[in-house]
XYZ file of C-alpha atoms in Angstrom:
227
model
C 18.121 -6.977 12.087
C 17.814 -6.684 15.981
C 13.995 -7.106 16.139
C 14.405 -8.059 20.445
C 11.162 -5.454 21.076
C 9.143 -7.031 18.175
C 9.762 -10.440 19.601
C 8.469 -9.328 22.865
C 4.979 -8.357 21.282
C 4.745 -10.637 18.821
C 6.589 -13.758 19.919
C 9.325 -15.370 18.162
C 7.574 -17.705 15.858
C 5.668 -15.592 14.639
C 8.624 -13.245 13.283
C 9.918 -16.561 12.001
C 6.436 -17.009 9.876
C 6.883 -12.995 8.690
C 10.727 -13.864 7.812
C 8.901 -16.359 5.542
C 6.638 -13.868 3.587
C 6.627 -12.338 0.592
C 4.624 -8.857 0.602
C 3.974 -7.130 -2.477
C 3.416 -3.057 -2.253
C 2.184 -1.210 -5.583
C 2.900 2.423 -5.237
C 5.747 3.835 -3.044
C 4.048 7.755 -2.430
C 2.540 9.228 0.797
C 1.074 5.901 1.499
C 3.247 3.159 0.586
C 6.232 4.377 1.324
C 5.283 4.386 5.131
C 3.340 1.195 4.704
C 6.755 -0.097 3.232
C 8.971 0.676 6.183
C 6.798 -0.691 8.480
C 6.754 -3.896 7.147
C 10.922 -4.201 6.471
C 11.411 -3.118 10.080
C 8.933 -5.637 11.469
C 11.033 -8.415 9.332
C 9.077 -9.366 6.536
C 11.659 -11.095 4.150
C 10.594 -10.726 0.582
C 9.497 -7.485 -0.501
C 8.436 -6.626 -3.833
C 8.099 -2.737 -5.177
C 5.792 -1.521 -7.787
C 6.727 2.597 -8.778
C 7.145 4.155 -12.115
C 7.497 7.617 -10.377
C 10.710 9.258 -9.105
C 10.780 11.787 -6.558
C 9.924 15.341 -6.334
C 10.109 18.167 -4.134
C 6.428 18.459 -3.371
C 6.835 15.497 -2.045
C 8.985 16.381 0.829
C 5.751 17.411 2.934
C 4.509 13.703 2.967
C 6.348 10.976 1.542
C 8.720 9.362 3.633
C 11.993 9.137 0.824
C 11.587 12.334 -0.370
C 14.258 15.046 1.008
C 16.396 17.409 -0.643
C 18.796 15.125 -1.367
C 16.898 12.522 -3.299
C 15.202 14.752 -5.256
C 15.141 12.818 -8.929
C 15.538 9.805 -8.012
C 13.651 6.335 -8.818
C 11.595 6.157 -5.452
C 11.970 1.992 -6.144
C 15.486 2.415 -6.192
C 15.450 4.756 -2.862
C 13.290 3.021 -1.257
C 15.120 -0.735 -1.757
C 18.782 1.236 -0.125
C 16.603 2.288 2.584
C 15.526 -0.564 3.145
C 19.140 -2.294 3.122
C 19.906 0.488 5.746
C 17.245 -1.232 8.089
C 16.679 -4.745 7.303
C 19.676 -6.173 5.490
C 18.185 -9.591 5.799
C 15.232 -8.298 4.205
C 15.120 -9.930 0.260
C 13.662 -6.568 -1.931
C 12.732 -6.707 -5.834
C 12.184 -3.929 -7.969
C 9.977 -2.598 -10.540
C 10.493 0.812 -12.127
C 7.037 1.309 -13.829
C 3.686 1.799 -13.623
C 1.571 -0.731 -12.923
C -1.231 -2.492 -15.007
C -2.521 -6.244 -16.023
C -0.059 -6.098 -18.631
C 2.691 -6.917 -15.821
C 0.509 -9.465 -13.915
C 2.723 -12.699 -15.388
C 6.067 -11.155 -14.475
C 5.054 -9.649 -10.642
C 2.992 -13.217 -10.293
C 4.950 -15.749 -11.790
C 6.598 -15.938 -7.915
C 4.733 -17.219 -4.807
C 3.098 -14.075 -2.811
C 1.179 -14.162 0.191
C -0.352 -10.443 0.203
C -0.811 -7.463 -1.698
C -1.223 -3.740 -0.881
C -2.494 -1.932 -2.718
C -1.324 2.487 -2.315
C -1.745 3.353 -6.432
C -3.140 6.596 -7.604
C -4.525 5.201 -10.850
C -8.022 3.811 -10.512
C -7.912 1.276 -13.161
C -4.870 0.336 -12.094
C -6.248 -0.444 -8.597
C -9.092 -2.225 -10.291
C -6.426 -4.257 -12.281
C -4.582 -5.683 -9.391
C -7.595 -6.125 -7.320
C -8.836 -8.773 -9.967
C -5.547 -9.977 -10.571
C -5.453 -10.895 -6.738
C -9.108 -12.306 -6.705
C -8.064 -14.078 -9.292
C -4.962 -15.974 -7.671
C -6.998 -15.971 -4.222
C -4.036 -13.586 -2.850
C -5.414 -11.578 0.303
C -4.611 -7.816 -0.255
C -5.566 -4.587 1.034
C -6.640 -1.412 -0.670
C -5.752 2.326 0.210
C -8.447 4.737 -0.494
C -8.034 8.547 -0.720
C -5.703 10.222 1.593
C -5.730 13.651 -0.131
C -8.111 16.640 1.177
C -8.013 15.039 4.562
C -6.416 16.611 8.065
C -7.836 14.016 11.123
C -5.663 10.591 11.005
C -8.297 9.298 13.459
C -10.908 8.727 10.743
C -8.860 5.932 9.264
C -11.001 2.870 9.200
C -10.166 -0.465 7.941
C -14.020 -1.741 6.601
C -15.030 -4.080 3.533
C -15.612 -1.233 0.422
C -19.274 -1.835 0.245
C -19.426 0.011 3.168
C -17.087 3.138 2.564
C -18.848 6.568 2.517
C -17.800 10.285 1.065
C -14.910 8.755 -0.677
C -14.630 9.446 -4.436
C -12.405 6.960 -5.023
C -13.979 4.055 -3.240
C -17.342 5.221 -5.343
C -16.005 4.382 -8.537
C -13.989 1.013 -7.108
C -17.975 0.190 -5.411
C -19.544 0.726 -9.132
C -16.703 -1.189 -10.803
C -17.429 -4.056 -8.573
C -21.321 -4.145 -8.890
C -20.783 -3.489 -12.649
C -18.083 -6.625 -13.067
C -20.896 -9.387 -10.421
C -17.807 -9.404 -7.970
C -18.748 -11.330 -5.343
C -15.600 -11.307 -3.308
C -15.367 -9.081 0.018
C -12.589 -6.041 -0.469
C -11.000 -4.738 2.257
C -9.671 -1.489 2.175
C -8.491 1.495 4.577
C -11.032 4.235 3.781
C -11.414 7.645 6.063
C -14.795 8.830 7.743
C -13.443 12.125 7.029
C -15.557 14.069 4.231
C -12.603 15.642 1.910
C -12.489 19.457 1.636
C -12.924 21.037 -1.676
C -10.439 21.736 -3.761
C -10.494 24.542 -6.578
C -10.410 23.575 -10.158
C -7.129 22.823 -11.653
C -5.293 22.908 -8.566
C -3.265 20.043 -7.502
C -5.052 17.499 -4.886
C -3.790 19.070 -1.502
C -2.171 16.925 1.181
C -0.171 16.880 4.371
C 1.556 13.841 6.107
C -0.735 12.792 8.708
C -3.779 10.564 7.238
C -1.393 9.110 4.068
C 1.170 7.882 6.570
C -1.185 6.957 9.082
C -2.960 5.116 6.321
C 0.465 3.071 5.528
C 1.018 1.860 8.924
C -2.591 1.372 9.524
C -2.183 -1.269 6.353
C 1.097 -2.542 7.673
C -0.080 -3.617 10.809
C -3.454 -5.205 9.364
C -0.864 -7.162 6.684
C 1.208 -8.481 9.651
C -2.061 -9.275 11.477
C -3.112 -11.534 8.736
C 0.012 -13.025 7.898
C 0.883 -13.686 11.696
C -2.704 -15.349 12.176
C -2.934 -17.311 8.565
């Protein structure tokens, strides 16, 4: 991959060190599926992919693989040929499911140096968040994106100090409730979401989910870069 402009930001040794990284993403939606690009095109070299979902044409309005034509598909799968479009160097493993602790010996029985975290599922985030404490792998946490319009309120912050999020609520009690001691970082928005009416789906537009991937690329490479 020509990566000549990187190199001129970020020096050559460091894309050496990213070239050297493995970065595991759980959930390839709105979020990670921006998150995910912008870390192949800045040259990590080991990706792993955690998705159980394929894609669907209400997806098309904000998640990065979705378009007419890949309507159906295993997002994993579309997301790994993508990839090979970009960064051919660029090492990518699979997983076609959804993610809880029940797959934390397979997805850790390799070396990987951070996590990020763009899942739905609430208990799943709370899974991998302890399964990462656990190992002492850093990671990063996406909030809610939904019911949001200004990509500008995007913060990254430790979750004890997230506000008007429902989501980080319930990850705040879970970590009180469990003594967890550990700081977690996630991206959280200032934004308060707008109401939504009962039994509709959670609405959402493209600007503050794929804001919120890049925003969690670029704090991954950051780390990685400065470890």
């Amino acid at each position: 991959m020509n990566n000549e402009r990187s190199a001129l930001l970020l020096g050559n040794e460091a894309l050496e060190i990213l070239k050297n990284k493995t970065v595991l993403v759980v959930g390839i939606g709105g979020v990670g599926s921006f998150c995910v690009e912008a870390l192949a095109r800045t040259g990590i070299g080991h990706l792993i992919l955690v998705d159980k979902d394929k894609v669907e044409s209400s997806n098309i309005n904000r998640q990065l693989l979705a378009t007419t034509e890949t309507i159906d598909q295993v997002k994993v799968i579309v997301m790994k040929k993508r990839i090979q479009t970009l960064n051919p160097e660029c090492k990518v493993d699979t997983y076609d499911c959804f993610y809880d602790c029940s797959m934390d010996e397979k997805i850790f029985s390799q070396r990987i140096d951070f996590v990020i975290d763009c899942i739905d599922s609430i208990k799943s985030k709370q899974d991998l968040a302890m399964a990462c404490i656990q190992r002492d792998i850093p990671f990063l946490s996406s909030m809610g994106t939904a019911r949001r319009l200004d990509p500008s309120k995007l913060e990254i912050m430790e979750l004890e100090k997230t506000s008007y999020d429902p989501i980080a609520k319930r990850m705040r009690n879970w970590k009180r409730k469990n003594k967890i001691r550990n700081k977690i970082w996630v991206v959280c928005s200032t934004e308060p979401p707008r109401p939504v009416e009962s039994g509709k789906p959670l609405p959402s537009m493209i600007f503050v989910p794929a804001s919120a991937g890049l925003l969690l690329a670029s704090e991954c490479v950051k780390k990685l870069i400065n470890k």
